[in-house]
CSV table of C-alpha atoms and ligand atoms in Angstrom, one decimal:
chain,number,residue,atom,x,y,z
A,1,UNK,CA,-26.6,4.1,-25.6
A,2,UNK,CA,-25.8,5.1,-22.0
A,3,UNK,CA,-26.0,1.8,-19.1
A,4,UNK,CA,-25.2,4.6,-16.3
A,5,UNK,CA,-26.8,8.2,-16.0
A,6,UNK,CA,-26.3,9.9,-12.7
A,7,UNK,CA,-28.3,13.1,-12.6
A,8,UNK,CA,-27.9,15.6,-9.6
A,9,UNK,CA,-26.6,13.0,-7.4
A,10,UNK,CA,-25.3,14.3,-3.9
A,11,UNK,CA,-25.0,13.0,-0.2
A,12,UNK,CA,-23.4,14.4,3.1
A,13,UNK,CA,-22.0,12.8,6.4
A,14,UNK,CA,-23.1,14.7,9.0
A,15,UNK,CA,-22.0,18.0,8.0
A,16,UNK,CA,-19.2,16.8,5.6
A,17,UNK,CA,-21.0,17.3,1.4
A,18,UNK,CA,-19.0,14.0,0.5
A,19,UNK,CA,-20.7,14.3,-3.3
A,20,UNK,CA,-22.1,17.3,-4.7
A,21,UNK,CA,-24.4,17.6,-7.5
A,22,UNK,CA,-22.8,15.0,-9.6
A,23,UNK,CA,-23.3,14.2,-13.3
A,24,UNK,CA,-22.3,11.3,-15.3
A,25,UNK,CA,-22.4,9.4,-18.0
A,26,UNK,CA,-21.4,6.2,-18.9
A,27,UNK,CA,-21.4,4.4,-22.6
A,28,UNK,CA,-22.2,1.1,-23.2
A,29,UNK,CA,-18.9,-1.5,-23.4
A,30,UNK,CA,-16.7,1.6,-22.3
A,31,UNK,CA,-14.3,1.6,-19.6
A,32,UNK,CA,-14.2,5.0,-17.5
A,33,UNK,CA,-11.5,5.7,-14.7
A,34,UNK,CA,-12.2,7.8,-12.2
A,35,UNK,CA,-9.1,9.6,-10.5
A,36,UNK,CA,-9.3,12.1,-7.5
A,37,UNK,CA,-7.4,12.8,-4.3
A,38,UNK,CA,-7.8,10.3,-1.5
A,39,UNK,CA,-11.0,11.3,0.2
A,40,UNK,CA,-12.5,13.0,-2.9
A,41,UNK,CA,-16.1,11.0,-2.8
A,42,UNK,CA,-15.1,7.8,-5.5
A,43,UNK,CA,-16.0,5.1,-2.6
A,44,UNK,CA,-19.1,7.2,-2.0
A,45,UNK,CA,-20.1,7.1,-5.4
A,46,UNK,CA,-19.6,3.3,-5.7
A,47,UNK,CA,-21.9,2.7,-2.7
A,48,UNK,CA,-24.5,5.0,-3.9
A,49,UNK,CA,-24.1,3.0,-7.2
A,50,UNK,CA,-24.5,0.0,-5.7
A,51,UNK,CA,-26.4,0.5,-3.0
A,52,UNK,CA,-24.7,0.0,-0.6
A,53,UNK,CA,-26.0,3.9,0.7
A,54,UNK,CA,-29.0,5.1,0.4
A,55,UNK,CA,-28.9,8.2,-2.2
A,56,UNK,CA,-30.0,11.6,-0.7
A,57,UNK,CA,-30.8,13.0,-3.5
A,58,UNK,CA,-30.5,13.0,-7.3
A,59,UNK,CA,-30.8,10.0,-9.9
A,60,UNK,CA,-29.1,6.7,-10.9
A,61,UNK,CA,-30.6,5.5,-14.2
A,62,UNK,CA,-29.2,2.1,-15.3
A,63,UNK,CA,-30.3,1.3,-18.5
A,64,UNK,CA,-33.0,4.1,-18.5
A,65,UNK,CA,-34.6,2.9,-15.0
A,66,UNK,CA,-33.6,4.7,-11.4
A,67,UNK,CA,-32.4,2.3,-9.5
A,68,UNK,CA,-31.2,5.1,-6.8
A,69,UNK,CA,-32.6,3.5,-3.1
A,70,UNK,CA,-32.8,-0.3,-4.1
A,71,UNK,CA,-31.3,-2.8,-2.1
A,72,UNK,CA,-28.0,-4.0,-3.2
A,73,UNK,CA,-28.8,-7.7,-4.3
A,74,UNK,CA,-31.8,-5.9,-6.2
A,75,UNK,CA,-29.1,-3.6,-7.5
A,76,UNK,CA,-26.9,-6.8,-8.3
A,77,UNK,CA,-29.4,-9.1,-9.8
A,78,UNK,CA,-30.2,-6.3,-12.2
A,79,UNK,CA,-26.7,-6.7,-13.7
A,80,UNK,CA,-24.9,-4.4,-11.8
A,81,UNK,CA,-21.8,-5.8,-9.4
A,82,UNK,CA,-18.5,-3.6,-7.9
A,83,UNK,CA,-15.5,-5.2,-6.2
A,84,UNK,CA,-14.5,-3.6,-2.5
A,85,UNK,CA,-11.6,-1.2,-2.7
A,86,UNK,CA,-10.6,-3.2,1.1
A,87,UNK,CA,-11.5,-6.8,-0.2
A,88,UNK,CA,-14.4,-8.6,1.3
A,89,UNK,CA,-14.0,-12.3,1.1
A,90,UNK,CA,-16.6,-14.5,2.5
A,91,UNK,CA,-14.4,-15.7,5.2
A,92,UNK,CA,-14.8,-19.4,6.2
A,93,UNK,CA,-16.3,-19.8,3.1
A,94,UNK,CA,-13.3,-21.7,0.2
A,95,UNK,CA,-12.4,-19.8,-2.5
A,96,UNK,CA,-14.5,-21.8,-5.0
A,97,UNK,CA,-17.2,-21.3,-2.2
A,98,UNK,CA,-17.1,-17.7,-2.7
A,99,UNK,CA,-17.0,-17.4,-6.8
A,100,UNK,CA,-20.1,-19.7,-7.0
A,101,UNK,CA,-21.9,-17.8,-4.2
A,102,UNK,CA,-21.6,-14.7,-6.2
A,103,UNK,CA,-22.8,-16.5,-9.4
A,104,UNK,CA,-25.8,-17.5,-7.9
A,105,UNK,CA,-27.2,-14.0,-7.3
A,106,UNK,CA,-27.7,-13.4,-11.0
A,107,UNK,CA,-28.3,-17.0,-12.4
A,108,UNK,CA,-26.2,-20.8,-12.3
A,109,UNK,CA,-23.1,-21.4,-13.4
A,110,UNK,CA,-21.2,-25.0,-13.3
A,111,UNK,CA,-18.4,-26.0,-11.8
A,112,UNK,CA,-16.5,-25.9,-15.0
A,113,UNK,CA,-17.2,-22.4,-16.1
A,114,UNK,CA,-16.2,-21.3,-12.1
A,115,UNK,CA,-13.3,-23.4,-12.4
A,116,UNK,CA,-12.2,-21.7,-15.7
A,117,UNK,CA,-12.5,-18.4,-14.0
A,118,UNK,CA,-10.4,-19.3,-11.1
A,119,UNK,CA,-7.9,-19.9,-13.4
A,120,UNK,CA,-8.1,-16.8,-15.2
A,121,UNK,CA,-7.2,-15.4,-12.2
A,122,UNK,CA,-4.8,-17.8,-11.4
A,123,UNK,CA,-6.5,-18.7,-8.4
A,124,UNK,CA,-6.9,-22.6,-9.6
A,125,UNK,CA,-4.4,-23.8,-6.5
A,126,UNK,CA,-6.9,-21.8,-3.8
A,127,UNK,CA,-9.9,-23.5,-4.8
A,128,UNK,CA,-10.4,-25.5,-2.0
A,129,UNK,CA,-8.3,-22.8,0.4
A,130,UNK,CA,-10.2,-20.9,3.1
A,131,UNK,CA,-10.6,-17.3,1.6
A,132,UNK,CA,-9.2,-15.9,4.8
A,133,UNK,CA,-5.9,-17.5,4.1
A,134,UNK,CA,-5.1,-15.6,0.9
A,135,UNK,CA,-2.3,-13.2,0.1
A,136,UNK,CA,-3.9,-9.5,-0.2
A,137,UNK,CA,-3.2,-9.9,-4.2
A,138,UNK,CA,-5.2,-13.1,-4.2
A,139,UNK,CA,-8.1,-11.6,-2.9
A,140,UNK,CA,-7.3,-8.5,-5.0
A,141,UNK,CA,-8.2,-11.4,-7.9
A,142,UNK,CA,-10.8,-13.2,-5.9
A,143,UNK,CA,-12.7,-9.9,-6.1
A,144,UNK,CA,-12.5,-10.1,-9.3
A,145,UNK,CA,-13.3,-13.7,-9.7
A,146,UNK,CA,-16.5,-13.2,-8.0
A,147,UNK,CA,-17.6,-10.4,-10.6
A,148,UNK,CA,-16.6,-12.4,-13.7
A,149,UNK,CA,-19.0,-15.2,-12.0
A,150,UNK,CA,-21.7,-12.1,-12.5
A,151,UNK,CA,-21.1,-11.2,-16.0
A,152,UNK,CA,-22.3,-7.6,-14.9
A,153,UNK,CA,-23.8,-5.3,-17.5
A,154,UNK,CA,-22.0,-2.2,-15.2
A,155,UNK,CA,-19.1,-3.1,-13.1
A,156,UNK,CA,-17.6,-0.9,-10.8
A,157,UNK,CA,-14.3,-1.6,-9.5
A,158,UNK,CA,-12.6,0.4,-6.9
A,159,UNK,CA,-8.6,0.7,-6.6
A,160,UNK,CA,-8.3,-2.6,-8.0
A,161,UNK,CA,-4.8,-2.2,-8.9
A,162,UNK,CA,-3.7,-0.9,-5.6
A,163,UNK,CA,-1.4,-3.2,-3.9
A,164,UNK,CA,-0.6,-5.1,-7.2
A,165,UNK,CA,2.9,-5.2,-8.8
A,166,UNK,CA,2.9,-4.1,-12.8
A,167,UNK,CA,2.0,-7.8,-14.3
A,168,UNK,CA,-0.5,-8.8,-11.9
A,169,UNK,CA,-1.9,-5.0,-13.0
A,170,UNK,CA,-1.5,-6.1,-16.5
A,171,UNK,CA,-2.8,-9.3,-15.8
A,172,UNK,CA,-5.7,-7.5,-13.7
A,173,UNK,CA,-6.3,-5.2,-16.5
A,174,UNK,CA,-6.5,-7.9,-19.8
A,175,UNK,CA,-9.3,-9.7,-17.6
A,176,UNK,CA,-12.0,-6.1,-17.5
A,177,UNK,CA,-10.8,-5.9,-21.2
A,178,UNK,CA,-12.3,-9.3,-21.5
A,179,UNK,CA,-15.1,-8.5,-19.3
A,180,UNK,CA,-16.5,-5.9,-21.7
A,181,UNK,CA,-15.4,-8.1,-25.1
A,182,UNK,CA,-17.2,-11.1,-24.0
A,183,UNK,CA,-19.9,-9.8,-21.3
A,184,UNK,CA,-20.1,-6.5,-23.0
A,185,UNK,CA,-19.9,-5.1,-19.4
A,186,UNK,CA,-19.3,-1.5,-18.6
A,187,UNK,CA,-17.0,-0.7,-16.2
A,188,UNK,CA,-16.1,2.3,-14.2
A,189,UNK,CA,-12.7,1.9,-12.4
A,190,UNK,CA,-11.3,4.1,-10.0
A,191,UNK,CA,-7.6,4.4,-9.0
A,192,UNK,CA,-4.4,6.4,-8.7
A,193,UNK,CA,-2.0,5.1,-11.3
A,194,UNK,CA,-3.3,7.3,-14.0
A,195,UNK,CA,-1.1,5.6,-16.2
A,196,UNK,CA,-1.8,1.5,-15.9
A,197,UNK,CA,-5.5,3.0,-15.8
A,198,UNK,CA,-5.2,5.2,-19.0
A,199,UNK,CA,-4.2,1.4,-20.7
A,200,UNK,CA,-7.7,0.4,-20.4
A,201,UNK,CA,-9.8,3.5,-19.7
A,202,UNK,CA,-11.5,5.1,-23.0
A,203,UNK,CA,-12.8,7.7,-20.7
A,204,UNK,CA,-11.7,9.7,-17.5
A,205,UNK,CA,-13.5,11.5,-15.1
A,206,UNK,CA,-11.9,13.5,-12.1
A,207,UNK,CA,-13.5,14.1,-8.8
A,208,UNK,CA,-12.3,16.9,-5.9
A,209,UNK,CA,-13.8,17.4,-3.0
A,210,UNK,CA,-17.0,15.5,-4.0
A,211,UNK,CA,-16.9,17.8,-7.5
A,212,UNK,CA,-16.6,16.4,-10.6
A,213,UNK,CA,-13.9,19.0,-12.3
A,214,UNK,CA,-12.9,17.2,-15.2
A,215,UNK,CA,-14.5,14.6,-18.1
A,216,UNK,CA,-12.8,13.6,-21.4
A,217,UNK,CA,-9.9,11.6,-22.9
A,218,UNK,CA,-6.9,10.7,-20.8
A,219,UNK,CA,-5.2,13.7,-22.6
A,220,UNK,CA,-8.1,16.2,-22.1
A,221,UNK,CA,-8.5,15.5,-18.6
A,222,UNK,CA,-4.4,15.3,-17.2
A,223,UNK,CA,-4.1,18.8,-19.2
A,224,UNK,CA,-7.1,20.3,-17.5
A,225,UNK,CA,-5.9,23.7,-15.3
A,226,UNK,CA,-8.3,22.3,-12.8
A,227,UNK,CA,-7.0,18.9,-12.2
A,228,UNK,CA,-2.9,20.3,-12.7
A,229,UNK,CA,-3.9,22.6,-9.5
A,230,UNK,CA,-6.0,19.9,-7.7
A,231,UNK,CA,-2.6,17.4,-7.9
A,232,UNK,CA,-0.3,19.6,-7.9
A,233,UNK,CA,-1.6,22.2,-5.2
A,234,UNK,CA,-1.4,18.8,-2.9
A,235,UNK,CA,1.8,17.3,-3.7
A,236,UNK,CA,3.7,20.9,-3.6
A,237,UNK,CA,2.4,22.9,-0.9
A,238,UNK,CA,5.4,24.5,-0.6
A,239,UNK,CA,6.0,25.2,-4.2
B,301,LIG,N1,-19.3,6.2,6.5
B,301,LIG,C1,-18.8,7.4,6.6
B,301,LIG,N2,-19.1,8.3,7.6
B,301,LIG,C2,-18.5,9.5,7.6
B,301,LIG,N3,-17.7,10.0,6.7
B,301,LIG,C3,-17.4,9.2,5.7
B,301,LIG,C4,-17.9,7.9,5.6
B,301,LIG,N4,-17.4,7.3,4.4
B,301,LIG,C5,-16.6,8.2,3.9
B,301,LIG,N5,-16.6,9.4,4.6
B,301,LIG,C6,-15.8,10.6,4.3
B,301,LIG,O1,-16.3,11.0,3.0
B,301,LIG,C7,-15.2,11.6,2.2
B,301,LIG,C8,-15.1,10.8,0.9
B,301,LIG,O2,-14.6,9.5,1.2
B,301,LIG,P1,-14.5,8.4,0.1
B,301,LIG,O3,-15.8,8.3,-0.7
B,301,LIG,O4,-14.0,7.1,0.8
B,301,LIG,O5,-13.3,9.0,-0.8
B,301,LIG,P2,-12.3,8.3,-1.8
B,301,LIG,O6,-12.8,6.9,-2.1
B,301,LIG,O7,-12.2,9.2,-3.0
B,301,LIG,O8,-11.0,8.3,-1.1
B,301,LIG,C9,-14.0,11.5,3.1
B,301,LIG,O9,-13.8,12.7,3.7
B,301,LIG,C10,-14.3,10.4,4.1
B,301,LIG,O10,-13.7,10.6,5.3
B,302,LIG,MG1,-12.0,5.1,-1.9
């Protein structure tokens, strides 16, 4: 069963084609990485996904219906919720504040079960802390805390390791393993380190230039002639 099918899904700024003609598909409970070159269209996609922009053109079926043009907290209420790759915090707001106003969009949840989350991402000592004040890991995790409060059917996560050191990655990545064990939430995560991603990501896809070039294993896709040239051509110009 698929929770995401993008059909034919493009969109331009100005006279820049950020997306072109993009297909995907996503499997239930599966976590799918999506690498590319800074600038490649994966922030694009997210807020197409999300709705945070309006689709051009093309298809977003979740779960079978197109949800391409609906308004994000229609979007979110349907079960789908994505993290910021700059993190947006509810600013004035505590960090409890901020986990429980996410819950709310998709149902109640106590104080208990938000409390137990804020723990899990060892954010127990901020509860009561202005979100504003937090370190930019914390609010990597607050993010993240604010999703888990969700229990999204598709989650879409965007550099959410960037900026973290290796265990708060690890500790980062056991919580979407958890996500899709005990929501059964799909998640599609975007990022750079190919390698902390390939940990938890069944699935890769690589975007260039608003292309997608490459879909498969971890394996399949790093040993595509395509994606070699696409890194590669950029990190040795000379060569
Ligand atoms: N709101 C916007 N207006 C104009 N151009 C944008 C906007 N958002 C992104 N872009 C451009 O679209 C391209 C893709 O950006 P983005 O989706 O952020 O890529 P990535 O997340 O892969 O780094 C880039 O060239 C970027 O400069
Ligand atoms: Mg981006």
């Amino acid at each position: 069963m698929q929770v995401l099918k993008i059909e034919n899904l493009s969109h331009v700024f100005g006279p820049l084609k950020v997306l072109e003609d993009v297909y995907l598909d996503l499997e239930d409970n599966t976590i799918t990485a999506i690498i590319g070159p800074n600038g490649s269209g994966k922030s694009t996609l997210f807020n197409l996904i999300s709705g945070t922009l309006r689709p051009q053109g093309g298809n977003i079926l979740f779960n079978g219906i197109n949800i391409a043009g609906f308004k994000p907290y229609v979007i979110a209420r349907r079960g789908v919720s994505r993290t910021f790759q700059d993190p947006q915090p509810l600013c004035g707001m505590t960090v409890l504040e901020n986990v429980k106003t996410a819950s709310l969009l998709t149902g109640t949840a106590s104080k208990e079960s938000l409390l137990r989350i804020l723990v899990q991402c060892s954010l127990e000592n901020e509860a009561d802390t202005d979100a504003a004040g937090l370190s930019f890991a914390k609010l990597r995790f607050l993010e993240l805390a604010r999703v888990m409060a969700m229990k999204p059917k598709l989650l879409l996560v965007d550099e959410p390791f960037s900026g973290l050191n290796t265990s708060e990655i690890e500790r980062m990545s056991n919580l979407l393993l958890r996500m899709r064990d005990e929501f059964g939430t799909s998640t599609l995560i975007s990022g750079h380190l190919v390698g902390h991603l390939a940990k938890v990501a069944k699935e890769f896809v690589a975007l260039h230039r608003g292309k997608v070039i490459a879909k498969g294993s971890f394996d399949e896709v790093r040993n595509n002639p395509a994606v070699i040239e696409t890194y590669l051509g950029e990190s040795n110009v000379e060569n």
